[in-house]
Coordinates of C-alpha atoms in Angstrom, one line a residue:
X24 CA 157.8 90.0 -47.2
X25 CA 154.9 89.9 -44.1
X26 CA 155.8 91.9 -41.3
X27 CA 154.2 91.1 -37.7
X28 CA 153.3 93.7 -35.2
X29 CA 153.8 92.8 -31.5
X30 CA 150.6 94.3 -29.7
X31 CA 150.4 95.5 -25.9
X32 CA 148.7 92.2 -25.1
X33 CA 152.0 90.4 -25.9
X34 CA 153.5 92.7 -24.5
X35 CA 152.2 92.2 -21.1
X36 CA 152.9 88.7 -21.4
X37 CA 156.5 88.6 -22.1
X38 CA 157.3 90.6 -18.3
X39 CA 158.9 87.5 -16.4
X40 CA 160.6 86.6 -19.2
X41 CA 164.7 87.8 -19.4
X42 CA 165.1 90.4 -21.8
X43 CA 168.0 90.1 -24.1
X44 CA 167.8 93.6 -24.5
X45 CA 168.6 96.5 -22.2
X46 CA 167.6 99.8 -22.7
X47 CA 166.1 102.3 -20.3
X48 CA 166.7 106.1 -19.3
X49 CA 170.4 105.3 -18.6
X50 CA 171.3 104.3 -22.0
X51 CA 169.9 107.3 -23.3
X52 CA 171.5 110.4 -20.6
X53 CA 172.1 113.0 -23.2
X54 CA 173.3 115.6 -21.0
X55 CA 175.8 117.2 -23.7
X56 CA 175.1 117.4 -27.5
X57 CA 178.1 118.6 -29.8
X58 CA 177.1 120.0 -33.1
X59 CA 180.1 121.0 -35.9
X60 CA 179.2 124.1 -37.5
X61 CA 180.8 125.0 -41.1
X62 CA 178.8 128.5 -41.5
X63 CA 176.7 126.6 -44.4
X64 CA 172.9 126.0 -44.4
X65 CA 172.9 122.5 -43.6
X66 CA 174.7 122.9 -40.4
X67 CA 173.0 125.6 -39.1
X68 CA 169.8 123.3 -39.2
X69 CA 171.6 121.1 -37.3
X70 CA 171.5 123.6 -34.4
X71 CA 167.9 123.6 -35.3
X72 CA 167.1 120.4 -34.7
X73 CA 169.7 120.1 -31.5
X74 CA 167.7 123.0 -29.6
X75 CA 164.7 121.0 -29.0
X76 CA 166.7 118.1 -27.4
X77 CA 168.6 120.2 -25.4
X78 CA 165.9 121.5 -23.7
X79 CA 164.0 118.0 -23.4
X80 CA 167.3 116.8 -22.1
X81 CA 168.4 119.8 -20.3
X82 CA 171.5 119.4 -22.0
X83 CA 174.7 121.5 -22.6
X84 CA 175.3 122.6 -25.9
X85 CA 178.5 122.7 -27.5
X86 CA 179.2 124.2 -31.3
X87 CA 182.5 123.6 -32.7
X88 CA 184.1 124.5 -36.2
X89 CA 187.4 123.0 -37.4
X90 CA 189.7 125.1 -40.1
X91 CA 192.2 123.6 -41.8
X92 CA 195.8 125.2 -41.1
X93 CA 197.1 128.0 -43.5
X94 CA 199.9 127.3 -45.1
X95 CA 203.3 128.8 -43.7
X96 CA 204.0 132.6 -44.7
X97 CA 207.7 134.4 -45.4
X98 CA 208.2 137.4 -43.7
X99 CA 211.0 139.6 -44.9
X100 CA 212.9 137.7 -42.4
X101 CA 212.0 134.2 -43.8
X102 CA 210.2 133.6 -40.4
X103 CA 206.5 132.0 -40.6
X104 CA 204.0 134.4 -39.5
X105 CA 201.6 132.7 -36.7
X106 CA 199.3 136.1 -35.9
X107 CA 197.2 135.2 -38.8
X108 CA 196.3 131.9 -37.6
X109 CA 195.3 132.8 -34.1
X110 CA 193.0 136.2 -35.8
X111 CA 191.1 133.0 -37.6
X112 CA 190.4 131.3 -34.3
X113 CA 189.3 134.5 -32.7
X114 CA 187.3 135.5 -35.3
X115 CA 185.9 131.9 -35.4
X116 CA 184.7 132.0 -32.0
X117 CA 182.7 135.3 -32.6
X118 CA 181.0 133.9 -35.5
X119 CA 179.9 130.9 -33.4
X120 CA 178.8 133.1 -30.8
X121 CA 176.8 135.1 -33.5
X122 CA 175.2 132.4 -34.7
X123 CA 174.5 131.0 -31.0
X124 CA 172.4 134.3 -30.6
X125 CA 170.4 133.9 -33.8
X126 CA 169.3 131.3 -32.3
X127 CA 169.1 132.9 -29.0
X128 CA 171.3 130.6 -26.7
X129 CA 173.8 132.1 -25.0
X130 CA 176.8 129.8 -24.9
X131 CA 179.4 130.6 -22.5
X132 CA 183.8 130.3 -24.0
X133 CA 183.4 126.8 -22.8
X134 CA 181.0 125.8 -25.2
X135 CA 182.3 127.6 -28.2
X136 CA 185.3 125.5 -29.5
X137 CA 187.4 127.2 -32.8
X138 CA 189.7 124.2 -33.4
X139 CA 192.8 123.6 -36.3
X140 CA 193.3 120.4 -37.8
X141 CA 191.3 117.8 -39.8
X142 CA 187.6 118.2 -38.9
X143 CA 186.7 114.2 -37.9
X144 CA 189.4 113.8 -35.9
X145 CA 189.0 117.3 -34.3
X146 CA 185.7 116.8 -33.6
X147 CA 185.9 112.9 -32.2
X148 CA 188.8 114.1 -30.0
X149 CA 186.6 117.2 -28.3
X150 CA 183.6 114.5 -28.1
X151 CA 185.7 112.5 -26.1
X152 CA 187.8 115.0 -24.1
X153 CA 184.2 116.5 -23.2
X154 CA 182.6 113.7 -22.3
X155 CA 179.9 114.4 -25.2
X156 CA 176.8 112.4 -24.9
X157 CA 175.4 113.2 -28.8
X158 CA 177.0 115.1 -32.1
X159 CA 174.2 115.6 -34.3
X160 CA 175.9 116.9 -38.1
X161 CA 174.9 116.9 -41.4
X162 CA 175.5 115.9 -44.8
X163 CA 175.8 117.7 -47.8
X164 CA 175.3 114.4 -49.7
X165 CA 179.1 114.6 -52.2
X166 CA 178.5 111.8 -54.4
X167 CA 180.8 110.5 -57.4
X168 CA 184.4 109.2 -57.9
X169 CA 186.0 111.4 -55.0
X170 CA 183.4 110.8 -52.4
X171 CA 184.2 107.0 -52.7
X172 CA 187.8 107.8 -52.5
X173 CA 188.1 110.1 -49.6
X174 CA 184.5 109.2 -47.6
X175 CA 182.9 112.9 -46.3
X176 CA 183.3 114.3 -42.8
X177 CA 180.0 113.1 -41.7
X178 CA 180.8 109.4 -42.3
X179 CA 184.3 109.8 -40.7
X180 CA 182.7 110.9 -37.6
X181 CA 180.3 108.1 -37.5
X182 CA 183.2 105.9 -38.2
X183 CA 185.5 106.9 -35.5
X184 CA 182.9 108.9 -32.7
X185 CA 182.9 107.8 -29.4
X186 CA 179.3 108.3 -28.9
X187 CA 176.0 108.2 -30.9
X188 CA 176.1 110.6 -34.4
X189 CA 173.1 111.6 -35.4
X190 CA 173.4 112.4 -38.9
X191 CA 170.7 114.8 -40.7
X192 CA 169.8 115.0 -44.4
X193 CA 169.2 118.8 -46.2
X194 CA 165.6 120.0 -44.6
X195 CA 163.7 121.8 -47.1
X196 CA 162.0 124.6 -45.6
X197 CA 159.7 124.9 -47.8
X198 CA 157.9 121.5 -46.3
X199 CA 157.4 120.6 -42.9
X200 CA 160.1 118.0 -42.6
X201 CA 161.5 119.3 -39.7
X202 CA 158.7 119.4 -37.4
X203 CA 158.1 115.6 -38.5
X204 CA 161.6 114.7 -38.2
X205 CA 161.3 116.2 -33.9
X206 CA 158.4 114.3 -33.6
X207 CA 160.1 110.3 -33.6
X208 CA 157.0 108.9 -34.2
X209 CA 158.6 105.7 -35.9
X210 CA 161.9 104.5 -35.2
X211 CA 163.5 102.0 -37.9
X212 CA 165.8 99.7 -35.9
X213 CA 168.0 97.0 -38.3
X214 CA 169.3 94.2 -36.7
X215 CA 171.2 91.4 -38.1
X216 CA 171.1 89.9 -34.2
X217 CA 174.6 90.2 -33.4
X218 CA 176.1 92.1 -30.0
X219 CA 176.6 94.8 -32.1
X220 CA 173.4 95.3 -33.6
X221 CA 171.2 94.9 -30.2
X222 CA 173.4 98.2 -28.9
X223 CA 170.8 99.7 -31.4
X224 CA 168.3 97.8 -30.2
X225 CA 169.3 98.8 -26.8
X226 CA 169.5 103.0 -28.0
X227 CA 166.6 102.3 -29.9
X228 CA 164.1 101.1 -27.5
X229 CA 165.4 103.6 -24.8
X230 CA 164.4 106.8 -27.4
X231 CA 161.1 104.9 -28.0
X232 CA 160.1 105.2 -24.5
X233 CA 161.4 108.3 -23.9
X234 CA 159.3 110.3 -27.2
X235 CA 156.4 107.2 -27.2
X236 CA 157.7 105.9 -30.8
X237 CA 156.9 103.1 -32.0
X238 CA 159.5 100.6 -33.3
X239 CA 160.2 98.6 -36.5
X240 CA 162.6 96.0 -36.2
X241 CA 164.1 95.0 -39.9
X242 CA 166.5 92.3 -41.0
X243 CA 167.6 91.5 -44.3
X244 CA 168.2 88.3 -45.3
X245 CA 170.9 88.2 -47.8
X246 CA 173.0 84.9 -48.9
X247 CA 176.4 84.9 -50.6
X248 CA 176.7 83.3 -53.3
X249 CA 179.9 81.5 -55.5
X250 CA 180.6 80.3 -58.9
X251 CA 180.8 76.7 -58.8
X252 CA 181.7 74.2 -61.8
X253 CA 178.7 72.0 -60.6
X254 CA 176.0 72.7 -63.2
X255 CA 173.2 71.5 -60.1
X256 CA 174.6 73.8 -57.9
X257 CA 172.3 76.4 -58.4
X258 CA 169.4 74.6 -57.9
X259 CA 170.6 74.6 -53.7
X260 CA 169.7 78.3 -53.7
X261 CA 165.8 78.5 -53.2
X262 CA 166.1 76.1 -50.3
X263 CA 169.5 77.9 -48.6
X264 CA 166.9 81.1 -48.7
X265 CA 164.0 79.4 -47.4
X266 CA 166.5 77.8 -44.4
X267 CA 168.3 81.7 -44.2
X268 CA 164.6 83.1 -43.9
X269 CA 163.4 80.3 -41.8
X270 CA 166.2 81.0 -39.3
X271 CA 166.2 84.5 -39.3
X272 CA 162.3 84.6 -38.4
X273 CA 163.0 82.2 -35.5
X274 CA 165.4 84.8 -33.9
X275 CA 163.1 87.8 -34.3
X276 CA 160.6 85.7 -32.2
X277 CA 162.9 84.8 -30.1
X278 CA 163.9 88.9 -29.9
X279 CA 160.5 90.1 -29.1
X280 CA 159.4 87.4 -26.7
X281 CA 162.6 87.5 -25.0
X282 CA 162.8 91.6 -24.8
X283 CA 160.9 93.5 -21.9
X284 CA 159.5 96.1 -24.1
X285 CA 157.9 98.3 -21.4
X286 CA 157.6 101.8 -22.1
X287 CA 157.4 101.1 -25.9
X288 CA 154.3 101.7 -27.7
X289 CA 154.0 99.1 -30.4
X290 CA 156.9 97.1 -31.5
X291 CA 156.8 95.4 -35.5
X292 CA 159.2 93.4 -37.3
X293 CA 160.1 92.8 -41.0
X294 CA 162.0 90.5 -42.9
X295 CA 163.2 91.6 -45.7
X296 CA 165.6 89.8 -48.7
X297 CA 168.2 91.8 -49.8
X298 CA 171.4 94.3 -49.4
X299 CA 171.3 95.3 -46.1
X300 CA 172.0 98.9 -47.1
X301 CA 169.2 99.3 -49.8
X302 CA 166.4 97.3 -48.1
X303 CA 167.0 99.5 -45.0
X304 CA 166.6 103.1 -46.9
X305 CA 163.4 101.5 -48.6
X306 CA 161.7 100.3 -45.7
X307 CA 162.4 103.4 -44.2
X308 CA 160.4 105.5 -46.7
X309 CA 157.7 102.6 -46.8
X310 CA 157.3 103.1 -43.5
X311 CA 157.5 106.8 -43.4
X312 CA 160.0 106.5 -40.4
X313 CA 161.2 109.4 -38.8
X314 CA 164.8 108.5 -37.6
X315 CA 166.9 105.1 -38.5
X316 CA 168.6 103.8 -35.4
X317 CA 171.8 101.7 -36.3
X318 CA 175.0 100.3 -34.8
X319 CA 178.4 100.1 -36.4
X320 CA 180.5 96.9 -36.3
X321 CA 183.7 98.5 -36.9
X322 CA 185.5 97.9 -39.9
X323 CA 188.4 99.6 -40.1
X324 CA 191.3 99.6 -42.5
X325 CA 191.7 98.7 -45.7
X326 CA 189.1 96.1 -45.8
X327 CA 186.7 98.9 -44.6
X328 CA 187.8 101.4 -47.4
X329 CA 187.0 98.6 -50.3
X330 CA 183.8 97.3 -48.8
X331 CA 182.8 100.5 -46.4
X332 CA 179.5 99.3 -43.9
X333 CA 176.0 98.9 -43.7
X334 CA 175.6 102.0 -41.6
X335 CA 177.6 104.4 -43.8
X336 CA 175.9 103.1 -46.6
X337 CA 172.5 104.2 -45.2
X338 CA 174.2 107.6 -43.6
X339 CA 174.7 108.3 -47.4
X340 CA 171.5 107.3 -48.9
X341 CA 169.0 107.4 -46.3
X342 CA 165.9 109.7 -46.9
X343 CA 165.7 110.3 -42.8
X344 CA 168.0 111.4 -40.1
X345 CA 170.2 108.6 -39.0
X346 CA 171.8 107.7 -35.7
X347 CA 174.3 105.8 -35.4
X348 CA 175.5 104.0 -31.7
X349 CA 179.1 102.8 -31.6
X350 CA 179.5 99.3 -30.5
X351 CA 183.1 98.9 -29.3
X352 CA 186.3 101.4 -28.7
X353 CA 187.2 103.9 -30.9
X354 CA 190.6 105.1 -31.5
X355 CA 192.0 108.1 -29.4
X356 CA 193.5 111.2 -31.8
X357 CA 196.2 113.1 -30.7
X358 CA 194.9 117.1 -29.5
X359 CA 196.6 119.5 -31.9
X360 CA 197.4 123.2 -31.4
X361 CA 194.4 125.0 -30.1
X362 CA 193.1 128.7 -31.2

């Protein structure tokens, strides 16, 4: 499929026009990043990544790690023992705090958070109760039968966060992945040109300007299609994909004529036919982009568990990091017992 590249020419010709996208330094105030810590390797590289945006920022860092509650123990006098719990909390919050000086940030007891519970909901409740601007985690990429069934932590949070997740893959040390991946030189940006989709945009254009990315704008086309007793009904399809592609190139140009896109270096859309999902992690390895910036539409319930979404989809299978901007209210979770 062609792709089109919007030049600074254009650019300077679309300025009285109304954009239909807003994004600028406001959209993007990171002044707190959250990052959940489970002691393994791919979460301390999450605080690897984090430290370089907290200091462009001159954001507060928070580190957080959620246990799961012990089960209830007998004394002799049939009376559950609660000292044990409370020792894992304490001894939590000194492990965070060693880890903080690896690092060498010094985190005061405000920033260090040893919570009980399950670890998405602890951790979207303290993003909310804090006022967190960004949670970067990772993934340890569980695939198979009882991934599907119960989802990871990583995709819960991006599911139910109240603000952006950015979402990192395994870094292999051994390469230079992570100084490429700091770098944003190319932000992949799908839209399928819906309100929820041009909060992306919005995220999107404002970490463009900020790191001097360029962006690539990428919509699938991708028609359903139904058994149908009519022998001739399959001859309809060619020309429903040539209207579907037809229509979907008139509202790209319409995005990127009708978008001030000041501040972004180069701006270049692609049309793609396909899942949404898989033509979104190829592009982004075609295009050797450093982050994927995506909305959510919020699906929830059980039509989300059988079909999931486009954005968990590529938080699963994506090569690069991937953030993820919510587009409406998430649900509130009740605080639990703190350590």
């Amino acid at each position: 499929m062609k792709t089109a590249t919007l030049s600074r020419e254009a650019k300077s010709g679309q300025t009285a026009t109304r954009p239909q996208v807003r994004g600028d330094r406001d959209t993007l105030k990171i002044r707190s990043i959250l990052v959940p810590i489970d002691f393994s390797k791919p979460s301390l590289q999450a605080i690897e990544f984090a430290l370089p945006l907290v200091k462009k920022f001159g954001a507060q860092l928070h580190l957080v790690h959620v246990f799961a509650p012990d089960y209830p123990l007998a004394s002799t006098a049939a009376m559950p023992l609660i000292v044990p719990e409370l020792e894992v909390g304490k001894r939590v919050r000194r492990h965070l705090k060693d880890v903080a000086k690896e690092y060498s940030v010094r985190l005061g007891p405000e920033n260090i958070h040893a919570l009980r519970g399950r670890p998405f909901e602890e951790i979207c409740r303290l993003a909310r109760e804090k006022s967190i601007d960004l949670i970067i985690t990772s993934t340890r990429g569980l695939t198979g039968l009882k991934h599907l069934t119960l989802g990871s932590t990583a995709e819960r949070v991006v599911r139910y966060s109240p603000c952006p997740v950015l979402v990192l893959r395994p870094i292999d040390r051994k390469s230079k992945m992570m100084k490429r991946q700091l770098s944003f030189h190319k932000i992949l940006v799908p839209i399928d040109f819906s309100k929820c989709s041009m909060k992306g945009v919005a995220y999107a254009k404002a970490l463009a300007g900020e790191f001097g990315s360029k962006l690539v704008l990428l919509h699938s086309v991708a028609i359903q299609y139904y058994v149908s007793n009519d022998e001739y009904a399959r001859y309809d399809f060619p020309q429903l994909m040539q209207q579907a592609e037809k229509a979907s190139r008139n509202q790209m140009g319409d995005l990127v004529k009708k978008t001030d896109w000041d501040g972004v270096v180069e701006v270049e859309t692609s049309l793609q036919i396909g899942h949404a999902g898989q033509q979104i992690c190829a592009r982004a390895i075609d295009h050797q982009a450093d982050i994927i910036v995506t909305s959510t539409h919020g699906t929830t319930g059980f039509k989300h568990i059988l079909l999931g979404s486009t954005a968990e989809y590529v938080v699963r299978h994506a090569s690069c990091p991937v953030l993820v901007v919510p587009s409406h209210e998430r649900p509130v979770f009740k605080p639990t017992k703190k350590n």
